[in-house]
Coordinates of C-alpha atoms in Angstrom, one line a residue:
M1 CA 21.0 -2.3 28.5
D2 CA 19.1 0.6 29.0
V3 CA 18.4 3.5 27.0
N4 CA 21.2 5.9 28.0
Q5 CA 23.5 2.5 27.2
I6 CA 21.9 1.6 24.2
Y7 CA 23.2 5.7 22.6
E8 CA 26.5 5.7 24.2
K9 CA 26.8 2.7 22.0
W10 CA 26.3 4.1 19.4
V11 CA 28.1 6.9 20.1
A12 CA 31.0 4.7 20.7
E13 CA 30.7 2.7 17.3
A14 CA 28.6 4.5 14.6
A15 CA 30.9 6.5 13.3
N16 CA 33.4 3.7 12.7
S17 CA 30.7 1.0 11.1
P18 CA 32.4 0.9 7.8
I19 CA 28.8 1.7 6.2
A20 CA 28.7 4.6 8.2
D21 CA 26.5 8.0 8.0
P22 CA 27.4 11.1 8.3
D23 CA 24.2 12.4 9.1
V24 CA 23.3 9.8 11.4
V25 CA 26.8 10.2 13.8
Q26 CA 26.0 14.1 13.5
E27 CA 22.2 13.9 14.5
L28 CA 24.1 11.2 17.5
A29 CA 26.4 14.5 19.1
A30 CA 23.5 16.2 19.2
M31 CA 21.3 14.6 20.9
Q32 CA 23.8 14.8 23.6
G33 CA 22.4 15.5 27.4
K34 CA 18.7 15.6 25.4
A35 CA 16.8 12.6 27.7
D36 CA 13.6 13.2 26.4
Q37 CA 14.9 12.9 22.5
I38 CA 17.6 9.5 23.2
Q39 CA 14.5 8.1 25.3
D40 CA 12.4 8.9 21.6
A41 CA 14.7 7.7 19.6
F42 CA 16.6 4.6 21.2
Y43 CA 13.0 3.1 23.4
R44 CA 12.9 0.5 21.6
D45 CA 14.0 -1.6 17.9
L46 CA 11.7 -0.6 14.6
A47 CA 9.5 -2.8 15.0
F48 CA 9.6 -5.7 12.5
G49 CA 6.1 -6.9 11.1
T50 CA 4.6 -7.5 7.9
G51 CA 4.8 -4.6 6.8
G52 CA 9.2 -5.0 7.2
L53 CA 10.3 -1.4 8.5
R54 CA 8.5 1.7 8.7
G55 CA 10.0 4.6 10.9
V56 CA 10.9 8.0 11.1
I57 CA 14.4 8.3 9.5
G58 CA 16.9 9.5 12.2
A59 CA 19.8 8.5 14.5
G60 CA 18.6 5.8 17.0
T61 CA 17.0 1.8 17.0
N62 CA 13.5 3.1 16.6
R63 CA 14.5 4.9 13.5
M64 CA 15.3 4.1 9.7
N65 CA 18.9 4.4 9.1
V66 CA 21.6 3.0 7.3
Y67 CA 22.5 0.4 10.2
T68 CA 18.6 -0.6 11.1
V69 CA 18.5 -1.1 7.6
A70 CA 21.5 -3.6 7.6
K71 CA 20.7 -5.5 10.8
A72 CA 17.1 -5.6 9.2
S73 CA 18.5 -7.3 5.5
Q74 CA 21.9 -9.2 7.9
G75 CA 18.4 -10.5 9.2
L76 CA 16.7 -11.4 6.0
A77 CA 20.2 -12.9 4.6
N78 CA 20.1 -15.7 7.7
Y79 CA 16.7 -17.1 7.0
V80 CA 17.8 -16.6 3.0
K81 CA 20.3 -18.6 3.5
K82 CA 18.5 -20.8 6.1
Q83 CA 16.3 -21.6 3.8
F84 CA 17.2 -22.1 0.4
P85 CA 20.2 -23.9 -1.1
E86 CA 23.3 -22.4 -2.6
G87 CA 21.9 -22.0 -6.1
Q88 CA 18.0 -19.9 -5.7
R89 CA 19.4 -17.6 -3.2
R90 CA 19.2 -13.9 -5.0
I91 CA 17.4 -11.6 -3.5
A92 CA 15.7 -8.4 -6.3
V93 CA 15.6 -4.5 -4.8
S94 CA 14.0 -1.7 -5.7
Y95 CA 13.2 1.7 -4.1
D96 CA 11.5 4.8 -4.6
S97 CA 11.6 8.7 -4.6
R98 CA 12.0 9.2 -0.3
I99 CA 14.7 10.5 1.3
K100 CA 17.5 8.3 1.3
S101 CA 15.7 5.7 -0.6
D102 CA 18.7 4.7 -3.6
L103 CA 21.1 4.9 0.6
F104 CA 19.1 2.2 1.9
S105 CA 18.6 0.2 -0.9
K106 CA 22.5 -0.3 -1.7
V107 CA 23.1 -0.8 1.3
A108 CA 20.9 -3.5 1.8
A109 CA 22.5 -4.4 -1.6
G110 CA 25.7 -5.2 0.5
V111 CA 24.7 -7.1 3.7
F112 CA 22.9 -9.6 0.6
A113 CA 26.4 -9.5 -0.9
A114 CA 28.6 -9.8 1.4
N115 CA 26.3 -12.8 2.8
G116 CA 27.7 -14.9 -0.3
I117 CA 23.9 -14.5 -1.6
R118 CA 23.4 -13.0 -5.1
V119 CA 21.7 -9.3 -5.7
S120 CA 19.1 -7.7 -9.3
I121 CA 18.0 -4.5 -8.0
Y122 CA 16.5 -1.6 -10.2
P123 CA 19.1 0.8 -11.4
Q124 CA 16.9 3.3 -10.6
L125 CA 13.9 3.9 -8.8
M126 CA 10.7 1.2 -9.7
P127 CA 7.4 1.4 -8.8
T128 CA 6.7 -1.7 -5.1
P129 CA 4.8 -3.9 -7.8
C130 CA 7.5 -3.8 -10.7
L131 CA 9.3 -5.2 -7.4
S132 CA 7.0 -8.0 -6.9
F133 CA 7.6 -9.1 -10.3
A134 CA 11.1 -9.2 -10.6
V135 CA 11.1 -11.7 -7.5
R136 CA 8.9 -14.3 -9.4
Q137 CA 10.5 -13.7 -13.7
L138 CA 13.9 -13.5 -12.0
G139 CA 12.9 -16.2 -9.4
C140 CA 14.4 -15.2 -6.0
A141 CA 13.4 -16.6 -3.2
A142 CA 13.3 -12.8 -1.5
G143 CA 12.3 -9.5 -2.3
V144 CA 13.3 -5.9 -0.7
M145 CA 11.1 -2.5 -1.3
V146 CA 13.0 0.6 0.1
T147 CA 9.4 2.6 0.2
A148 CA 7.2 4.0 2.6
S149 CA 3.9 4.3 0.5
H150 CA 2.3 7.1 1.0
N151 CA 3.5 8.4 4.8
P152 CA 4.8 12.3 5.1
S153 CA 8.3 12.6 4.1
K154 CA 10.3 12.2 7.7
Y155 CA 8.8 8.2 6.4
N156 CA 11.1 5.9 5.3
G157 CA 10.6 2.2 5.5
Y158 CA 12.0 -1.5 4.3
K159 CA 9.1 -4.1 3.1
V160 CA 10.2 -8.0 2.8
Y161 CA 8.6 -10.5 0.0
G162 CA 8.9 -13.6 -0.3
V163 CA 9.8 -16.3 -2.7
D164 CA 5.9 -16.0 -4.4
G165 CA 6.6 -12.3 -5.4
C166 CA 3.8 -11.5 -1.9
Q167 CA 4.6 -9.2 1.1
I168 CA 5.6 -11.4 3.4
T169 CA 2.4 -12.8 5.9
T170 CA 3.0 -13.8 9.7
K171 CA 5.2 -16.9 10.0
A172 CA 7.8 -16.0 7.8
A173 CA 8.1 -12.3 9.5
G174 CA 8.0 -13.8 13.1
E175 CA 10.9 -15.8 11.8
I176 CA 13.0 -13.0 9.8
L177 CA 12.5 -10.8 13.5
A178 CA 13.6 -13.9 15.5
E179 CA 16.9 -14.1 12.5
I180 CA 17.0 -9.7 13.1
E181 CA 17.2 -9.9 17.2
A182 CA 19.2 -12.1 17.9
L183 CA 22.2 -9.7 15.9
D184 CA 24.8 -7.1 18.0
L185 CA 24.0 -4.8 15.1
F186 CA 27.5 -3.6 14.9
A187 CA 29.6 -6.8 15.3
D188 CA 27.4 -9.1 13.5
V189 CA 26.7 -7.6 10.3
Q190 CA 28.7 -8.6 7.9
T191 CA 28.4 -5.4 5.0
M192 CA 30.5 -5.4 1.2
D193 CA 30.6 -1.9 -0.2
F194 CA 27.7 -1.6 -3.6
Q195 CA 29.9 -0.9 -6.4
A196 CA 32.7 -4.2 -5.3
G197 CA 29.6 -6.1 -5.1
L198 CA 28.8 -5.3 -8.5
D199 CA 32.6 -5.8 -10.1
A200 CA 32.3 -9.4 -8.0
G201 CA 29.4 -10.0 -9.8
L202 CA 27.5 -10.4 -7.2
I203 CA 25.2 -7.9 -7.2
A204 CA 23.5 -6.8 -11.0
Y205 CA 21.2 -4.7 -12.4
I206 CA 17.7 -6.0 -13.8
P207 CA 17.4 -5.7 -17.5
E208 CA 15.3 -3.4 -19.2
E209 CA 13.5 -6.5 -20.2
V210 CA 11.7 -7.0 -17.0
Y211 CA 10.3 -3.9 -17.4
T212 CA 9.3 -4.1 -20.3
A213 CA 7.3 -7.6 -19.4
F214 CA 5.6 -5.9 -16.3
V215 CA 3.9 -3.4 -19.3
E216 CA 2.9 -6.3 -21.7
A217 CA 0.6 -8.1 -18.2
V218 CA -0.6 -5.2 -17.3
K219 CA -1.5 -4.1 -20.8
K220 CA -2.5 -7.7 -21.4
Q221 CA -5.4 -7.0 -18.0
S222 CA -7.9 -5.3 -20.6
V223 CA -11.3 -6.9 -20.8
L224 CA -12.7 -4.6 -23.9
G225 CA -12.3 -7.5 -26.6
T226 CA -14.1 -7.0 -29.7
A227 CA -15.6 -3.2 -28.2
E228 CA -14.4 -0.4 -29.9
I229 CA -14.2 2.8 -28.2
K230 CA -12.4 6.0 -28.0
K231 CA -9.5 7.6 -26.2
D232 CA -8.4 10.9 -26.5
I233 CA -9.9 11.8 -23.4
A234 CA -8.1 14.3 -21.3
I235 CA -6.1 13.0 -19.2
V236 CA -4.0 14.7 -16.0
Y237 CA -1.3 13.0 -13.9
S238 CA 0.1 13.0 -11.4
P239 CA 2.7 11.1 -9.5
L240 CA 3.4 12.5 -6.8
N241 CA 7.5 13.6 -7.4
G242 CA 7.1 9.2 -6.8
T243 CA 7.9 6.5 -8.7
G244 CA 4.4 6.7 -11.5
L245 CA 5.9 8.8 -14.6
R246 CA 8.0 5.9 -16.6
P247 CA 6.0 3.0 -15.8
V248 CA 1.9 4.8 -15.6
L249 CA 3.2 7.0 -19.0
R250 CA 4.2 3.8 -21.3
T251 CA 1.4 2.4 -19.8
L252 CA -1.2 4.3 -21.3
R253 CA 1.0 5.4 -24.5
E254 CA 1.5 2.4 -25.6
S255 CA -2.3 1.3 -24.9
G256 CA -3.3 4.5 -27.1
Y257 CA -4.3 7.3 -24.3
S258 CA -1.6 9.7 -25.6
N259 CA -3.5 13.4 -24.1
I260 CA -2.0 13.3 -21.1
T261 CA -0.5 16.5 -19.1
V262 CA 2.0 16.1 -16.2
V263 CA 1.3 17.9 -12.9
K264 CA 4.3 19.3 -13.2
E265 CA 5.8 20.7 -10.1
Q266 CA 4.5 17.0 -8.4
E267 CA 6.3 15.1 -12.3
Q268 CA 10.4 14.6 -11.0
P269 CA 10.9 12.2 -7.7
D270 CA 11.5 14.5 -4.3
G271 CA 11.4 13.3 -1.9
N272 CA 10.5 15.5 0.8
F273 CA 7.8 16.4 -1.8
P274 CA 7.1 20.1 -1.3
T275 CA 4.0 20.2 -2.5
C276 CA 1.5 17.8 -1.5
P277 CA 2.9 16.8 1.9
Y278 CA 0.9 13.7 2.3
P279 CA 2.0 12.2 -0.3
N280 CA -1.9 10.0 -0.6
P281 CA -3.8 10.2 -2.4
E282 CA -6.6 8.9 -0.1
I283 CA -6.0 12.7 1.3
K284 CA -7.7 15.9 -0.3
E285 CA -5.0 17.9 -0.3
A286 CA -2.6 15.5 -2.2
M287 CA -4.7 15.6 -5.2
A288 CA -5.3 19.7 -4.8
L289 CA -2.5 19.8 -7.2
G290 CA -3.8 17.8 -9.9
M291 CA -7.4 19.7 -9.8
E292 CA -5.9 23.2 -10.2
Y293 CA -5.1 21.7 -13.6
A294 CA -7.5 19.6 -14.7
K295 CA -10.0 23.0 -13.9
K296 CA -6.7 24.5 -16.5
H297 CA -7.0 21.7 -19.2
N298 CA -10.4 20.6 -19.0
A299 CA -9.9 17.4 -17.6
D300 CA -12.1 14.8 -18.1
L301 CA -9.6 12.6 -16.3
L302 CA -7.6 13.1 -13.0
L303 CA -5.2 10.3 -11.8
A304 CA -3.1 10.5 -8.6
T305 CA -0.4 7.3 -8.0
D306 CA 1.8 7.0 -4.3
P307 CA 5.3 7.4 -4.3
D308 CA 5.4 4.4 -4.1
C309 CA 3.2 3.8 -7.2
D310 CA 0.9 0.8 -5.7
R311 CA -2.7 3.6 -4.9
V312 CA -4.0 5.5 -7.3
G313 CA -6.4 8.0 -6.0
I314 CA -9.0 9.4 -9.6
A315 CA -11.3 13.1 -9.1
V316 CA -14.1 13.1 -12.9
K317 CA -16.9 15.5 -13.7
N318 CA -19.8 16.2 -11.4
Q319 CA -23.1 17.1 -14.5
N320 CA -21.9 20.9 -13.1
G321 CA -18.4 20.6 -14.6
E322 CA -17.1 20.9 -11.4
Y323 CA -14.3 18.2 -9.8
V324 CA -15.5 15.0 -7.8
L325 CA -13.0 12.5 -6.4
L326 CA -14.0 9.2 -5.8
S327 CA -13.1 6.8 -2.9
G328 CA -11.2 3.8 -3.4
N329 CA -14.3 2.3 -2.4
E330 CA -16.4 4.0 -5.5
T331 CA -13.1 3.4 -8.1
G332 CA -13.5 -0.4 -6.5
V333 CA -16.9 -1.5 -7.2
L334 CA -17.0 0.8 -10.2
L335 CA -13.9 -1.4 -11.2
L336 CA -15.2 -4.9 -10.3
D337 CA -18.7 -4.7 -11.9
Y338 CA -16.5 -2.9 -14.7
L339 CA -14.8 -6.3 -15.2
C340 CA -17.7 -8.1 -14.2
S341 CA -20.4 -7.2 -16.8
R342 CA -17.4 -7.3 -20.2
R343 CA -16.1 -9.8 -18.7
L344 CA -19.2 -11.9 -19.4
E345 CA -19.6 -9.7 -22.6
N346 CA -16.8 -12.2 -23.8
G347 CA -17.1 -14.9 -22.6
T348 CA -14.0 -15.5 -20.3
M349 CA -15.5 -15.4 -17.2
P350 CA -13.2 -17.8 -15.7
K351 CA -15.3 -20.6 -13.9
D352 CA -14.8 -20.3 -10.6
P353 CA -14.6 -16.4 -10.4
V354 CA -12.6 -15.0 -7.7
L355 CA -13.5 -11.4 -5.4
V356 CA -10.9 -11.2 -2.5
K357 CA -11.6 -7.6 -0.1
T358 CA -10.6 -6.8 4.1
I359 CA -12.7 -6.6 6.0
V360 CA -12.7 -3.0 6.2
T361 CA -12.7 -2.1 2.4
T362 CA -17.2 -2.3 1.3
D363 CA -19.8 -4.8 1.3
M364 CA -20.9 -3.5 -1.9
G365 CA -18.6 -5.3 -3.2
E366 CA -19.7 -8.6 -2.0
Q367 CA -22.9 -7.9 -3.0
I368 CA -22.4 -7.2 -6.7
A369 CA -19.9 -10.1 -6.8
D370 CA -23.1 -12.2 -5.9
H371 CA -25.1 -10.4 -8.6
Y372 CA -21.9 -12.1 -11.0
G373 CA -22.2 -15.3 -9.0
V374 CA -18.3 -14.1 -8.2
K375 CA -16.9 -15.5 -4.5
T376 CA -15.9 -13.7 -2.2
V377 CA -13.4 -13.9 0.3
N378 CA -12.9 -11.5 2.8
V379 CA -9.5 -11.3 3.7
L380 CA -7.3 -9.2 7.1
T381 CA -6.0 -5.5 6.4
G382 CA -3.3 -5.1 3.8
F383 CA -2.6 -6.7 0.1
K384 CA -0.6 -8.9 1.5
F385 CA -3.4 -11.8 2.2
I386 CA -4.9 -10.4 -0.6
G387 CA -1.7 -11.0 -2.6
E388 CA -1.6 -14.8 -0.9
Q389 CA -5.2 -15.8 -1.4
I390 CA -4.5 -15.6 -5.5
G391 CA -1.1 -18.2 -4.0
L392 CA -3.6 -20.6 -2.3
L393 CA -5.8 -20.9 -5.8
E394 CA -2.3 -21.3 -7.9
Q395 CA -1.6 -24.2 -5.2
Q396 CA -5.2 -25.5 -6.1
G397 CA -4.2 -25.4 -9.6
K398 CA -7.5 -22.3 -9.8
A399 CA -4.8 -19.2 -10.4
D400 CA -7.1 -18.7 -13.5
S401 CA -10.0 -18.1 -11.1
Y402 CA -8.6 -15.3 -9.6
L403 CA -10.4 -11.9 -10.5
F404 CA -9.9 -9.1 -8.2
G405 CA -8.6 -7.4 -5.5
F406 CA -9.5 -4.2 -4.0
E407 CA -9.2 -2.1 -0.9
E408 CA -10.9 0.6 0.2
S409 CA -7.2 2.4 0.7
Y410 CA -7.2 2.6 -3.4
G411 CA -5.7 -0.9 -4.1
Y412 CA -6.3 -2.8 -7.2
L413 CA -5.0 -5.6 -8.7
S414 CA -6.6 -7.3 -11.3
G415 CA -4.1 -10.7 -12.7
S416 CA -2.2 -12.8 -10.9
Y417 CA 1.0 -11.4 -12.8
V418 CA 1.7 -9.7 -9.3
R419 CA 0.7 -10.0 -5.7
D420 CA 0.3 -6.5 -4.8
K421 CA -1.8 -3.9 -5.4
D422 CA -1.0 -1.9 -9.0
A423 CA -1.1 1.4 -9.1
V424 CA -0.5 1.2 -12.7
N425 CA -2.4 -1.9 -13.5
G426 CA -5.1 0.3 -11.7
A427 CA -4.6 3.6 -14.2
F428 CA -4.6 1.8 -16.7
L429 CA -8.2 0.0 -16.2
I430 CA -8.8 3.4 -14.9
C431 CA -8.8 4.0 -18.1
E432 CA -10.8 1.9 -20.0
M433 CA -13.4 1.6 -17.8
F434 CA -13.5 5.8 -18.2
C435 CA -14.0 5.5 -21.8
Y436 CA -15.6 3.0 -23.1
Y437 CA -18.6 3.9 -21.0
A438 CA -17.8 7.4 -22.0
S439 CA -18.8 5.8 -26.0
Q440 CA -21.9 5.1 -24.3
G441 CA -22.2 7.9 -23.4
I442 CA -22.6 7.5 -19.3
S443 CA -19.9 8.7 -16.8
L444 CA -18.3 6.9 -14.3
L445 CA -20.4 8.9 -11.6
E446 CA -23.9 8.1 -13.7
K447 CA -22.1 4.6 -14.0
L448 CA -22.0 4.6 -9.6
E449 CA -25.5 6.4 -9.2
E450 CA -26.1 2.7 -11.2
L451 CA -24.8 0.6 -8.8
Y452 CA -26.5 2.4 -5.9
Q453 CA -30.3 2.3 -7.3
I454 CA -29.7 -1.2 -7.6
Y455 CA -27.7 -2.5 -4.7
G456 CA -28.4 1.2 -2.5
Y457 CA -26.5 3.7 -2.0
R458 CA -23.1 3.0 1.4
L459 CA -21.3 5.5 2.6
N460 CA -17.8 4.5 3.8
T461 CA -15.3 6.6 5.4
M462 CA -12.3 6.3 7.5
H463 CA -11.0 8.2 10.4
S464 CA -7.3 7.9 12.0
Y465 CA -5.1 9.4 15.1
E466 CA -2.0 9.5 15.4
F467 CA 0.0 8.6 18.7
D468 CA 3.2 9.9 18.5
G469 CA 6.0 8.0 20.5
A470 CA 6.2 5.4 23.8
A471 CA 4.0 7.0 25.6
G472 CA 1.6 7.6 22.5
F473 CA 2.0 3.1 21.9
A474 CA 0.9 2.6 25.2
K475 CA -2.2 5.0 25.1
M476 CA -3.3 3.0 21.9
Q477 CA -3.0 0.1 23.3
N478 CA -5.4 1.5 26.2
I479 CA -8.0 2.7 23.9
M480 CA -7.9 -0.7 22.9
K481 CA -8.9 -2.0 25.6
A482 CA -11.8 0.2 26.0
F483 CA -13.3 -0.5 22.6
R484 CA -13.1 -5.1 24.1
S485 CA -14.2 -4.1 27.6
G486 CA -17.8 -4.5 25.7
I487 CA -20.2 -2.0 23.8
S488 CA -23.6 -1.7 23.2
G489 CA -23.8 0.6 19.7
F490 CA -22.5 3.5 17.5
G491 CA -25.1 6.7 17.3
G492 CA -27.7 4.7 18.3
K493 CA -27.2 1.9 16.6
S494 CA -27.7 -1.2 18.5
V495 CA -24.0 -4.1 18.5
M496 CA -25.5 -6.8 17.6
K497 CA -22.6 -8.2 16.8
T498 CA -18.8 -8.2 17.8
L499 CA -16.2 -9.5 15.7
D500 CA -12.3 -10.0 18.1
Y501 CA -9.8 -10.8 15.3
L502 CA -7.0 -11.3 17.9
P503 CA -7.6 -14.3 18.8
G504 CA -8.2 -15.0 15.0
L505 CA -11.1 -15.2 13.7
D506 CA -12.5 -17.1 10.6
G507 CA -9.2 -18.9 10.0
L508 CA -7.4 -15.2 9.9
P509 CA -4.4 -14.6 11.2
K510 CA -4.7 -13.4 14.5
S511 CA -4.4 -9.6 14.6
D512 CA -5.4 -6.1 16.6
V513 CA -9.3 -5.5 15.3
L514 CA -12.1 -5.0 15.9
K515 CA -15.5 -5.3 13.7
F516 CA -18.9 -4.2 15.3
L517 CA -22.3 -4.9 13.9
L518 CA -24.3 -2.3 14.0
E519 CA -28.3 -2.6 12.8
D520 CA -29.3 -1.5 10.4
N521 CA -26.4 -3.2 7.9
G522 CA -23.8 -0.7 9.7
S523 CA -20.3 -1.6 10.8
V524 CA -17.5 0.2 13.0
V525 CA -13.8 -1.1 11.6
V526 CA -11.1 -0.3 14.9
R527 CA -7.2 -1.4 14.3
P528 CA -4.1 0.0 15.1
S529 CA -1.9 0.9 11.5
G530 CA 0.8 -1.4 11.4
T531 CA 2.9 0.5 10.1
E532 CA 2.3 4.0 11.5
P533 CA 1.4 5.6 15.3
K534 CA -2.4 5.5 14.3
L535 CA -5.1 4.8 15.3
K536 CA -7.6 3.9 12.2
T537 CA -11.8 3.8 12.7
Y538 CA -13.4 2.5 9.4
I539 CA -17.5 3.9 9.3
S540 CA -20.2 2.2 7.2
V541 CA -23.9 2.6 6.9
S542 CA -26.5 1.8 4.6
A543 CA -29.9 3.7 3.4
Q544 CA -32.0 5.4 1.3
S545 CA -29.7 9.0 0.4
K546 CA -26.2 9.8 0.6
E547 CA -27.7 12.7 3.8
A548 CA -29.1 10.3 5.5
A549 CA -26.1 8.2 5.2
Q550 CA -24.1 11.0 6.6
A551 CA -26.6 12.0 9.1
Q552 CA -25.9 9.3 10.6
E553 CA -21.7 8.3 10.5
E554 CA -21.7 11.8 12.3
K555 CA -23.4 10.0 14.7
I556 CA -20.9 7.1 15.1
L557 CA -18.4 9.6 15.0
A558 CA -19.4 11.5 17.6
D559 CA -19.3 8.5 19.8
L560 CA -16.1 7.2 18.5
R561 CA -14.3 10.5 19.2
Q562 CA -15.5 9.9 23.3
Y563 CA -12.7 6.6 23.1
F564 CA -9.6 9.2 21.6
Q565 CA -9.4 12.3 23.7

């Protein structure tokens, strides 16, 4: 069928579906005669990959709506029925604060229930790590998290987790996709009303004990040992209108951090994100209101978690009393060094300790790991690949070897109780680390400077370029082709080696990623985002000083921009 035929089928059938959404029906009617809108909404099915689904909320096959969610859920249900015996067919479901997240989660639960699969769903919105935890704790065959993580409010998504509590990786995604593609969206999807599923006992709410067990697991990640610290630091915290409020506050308060001020305007769940249109702690604008609160309350530490509470960003005061945002790489190396040094001090360093990081995360992590005798495993971008490594260690009987995993995009995890990045764990460890150094009269910025003195200054930056719609998708493909045509250098630095992960490299799955290793320990990575219509570039510069690194980064960036014109 061509685009117009698919559109007409939706117009004819969407309103009569048992899961009909009046908003979608209305939007379909408003599209009539608008060829560009119809083309963009129906030119493809919303891509289902290792991140599940993610897209703009609205009408169409290329949008997040009850129909595309139901189709994906039927595909996942068919996969679970083929892979697991009847007694093991259970799926955990959670959702964040985004627009229609609660609706999408109930539609998904209804589809699973209609297929005879038992559903365990949180009674209220919960972070992504709580979903990963529930999958393992309840012995589920799979999990679904309805979230678009840190994207703007027009987006929502559907992340799928495997039996190990880890986001599905390439093989499972391919098998689930094949199930989804075999379905007619309106004829082949089985549905059940959410309340009917509850009444029939096919859908049940996840008990409070599971949430409490998650909080206890986070608190067990402390590496203080016998060290005494003062926990009365002034903390400002923002959940950025997401899911972090309850678990972050509970974990910190139960651990003795009581002097916490919450950013009022960003306290309650709100999928419109009125004061932070791009609710990502990586973005300065998203942290702006928290910074104002920090100044007003003379806070020692600012923490902010993204809507599904798997990323955490921080700001601390410099010597002049001004607040400075730390990057994900900076916080990551600080946490890594803290964990290693405390574990050695406490005698709790595992026998064969392992750090897992992504290929776009600072190589300084590997230098620190080497210093402490910790093995580094580099994986593709996406925390699912870090989670996969924890599972592999577990299979080898070395689950205790996993020490820490982090990625430059503000994701951290220090325990194997979940298999995804966890901002509750991140916030908890950051507060502990801050207080530990503060008790010695050392600020986090001073500690970071000390690490730079030992390992050399590193500047790591990420720049993304947006390409919307069908035309943008084609342009991104052409740009990647241009990067593969042979490049001799960036910013006056020669390319010493090109690593192309598309055919598969170093035992990693095939991925559309290029890494250019430059002279003087620099690098450039280029890759399309797996979840957004963007191309991302990661620049790493090693230099004697911050100023020299910034000047070199500007030269490299100027060369890169030519490809994105």
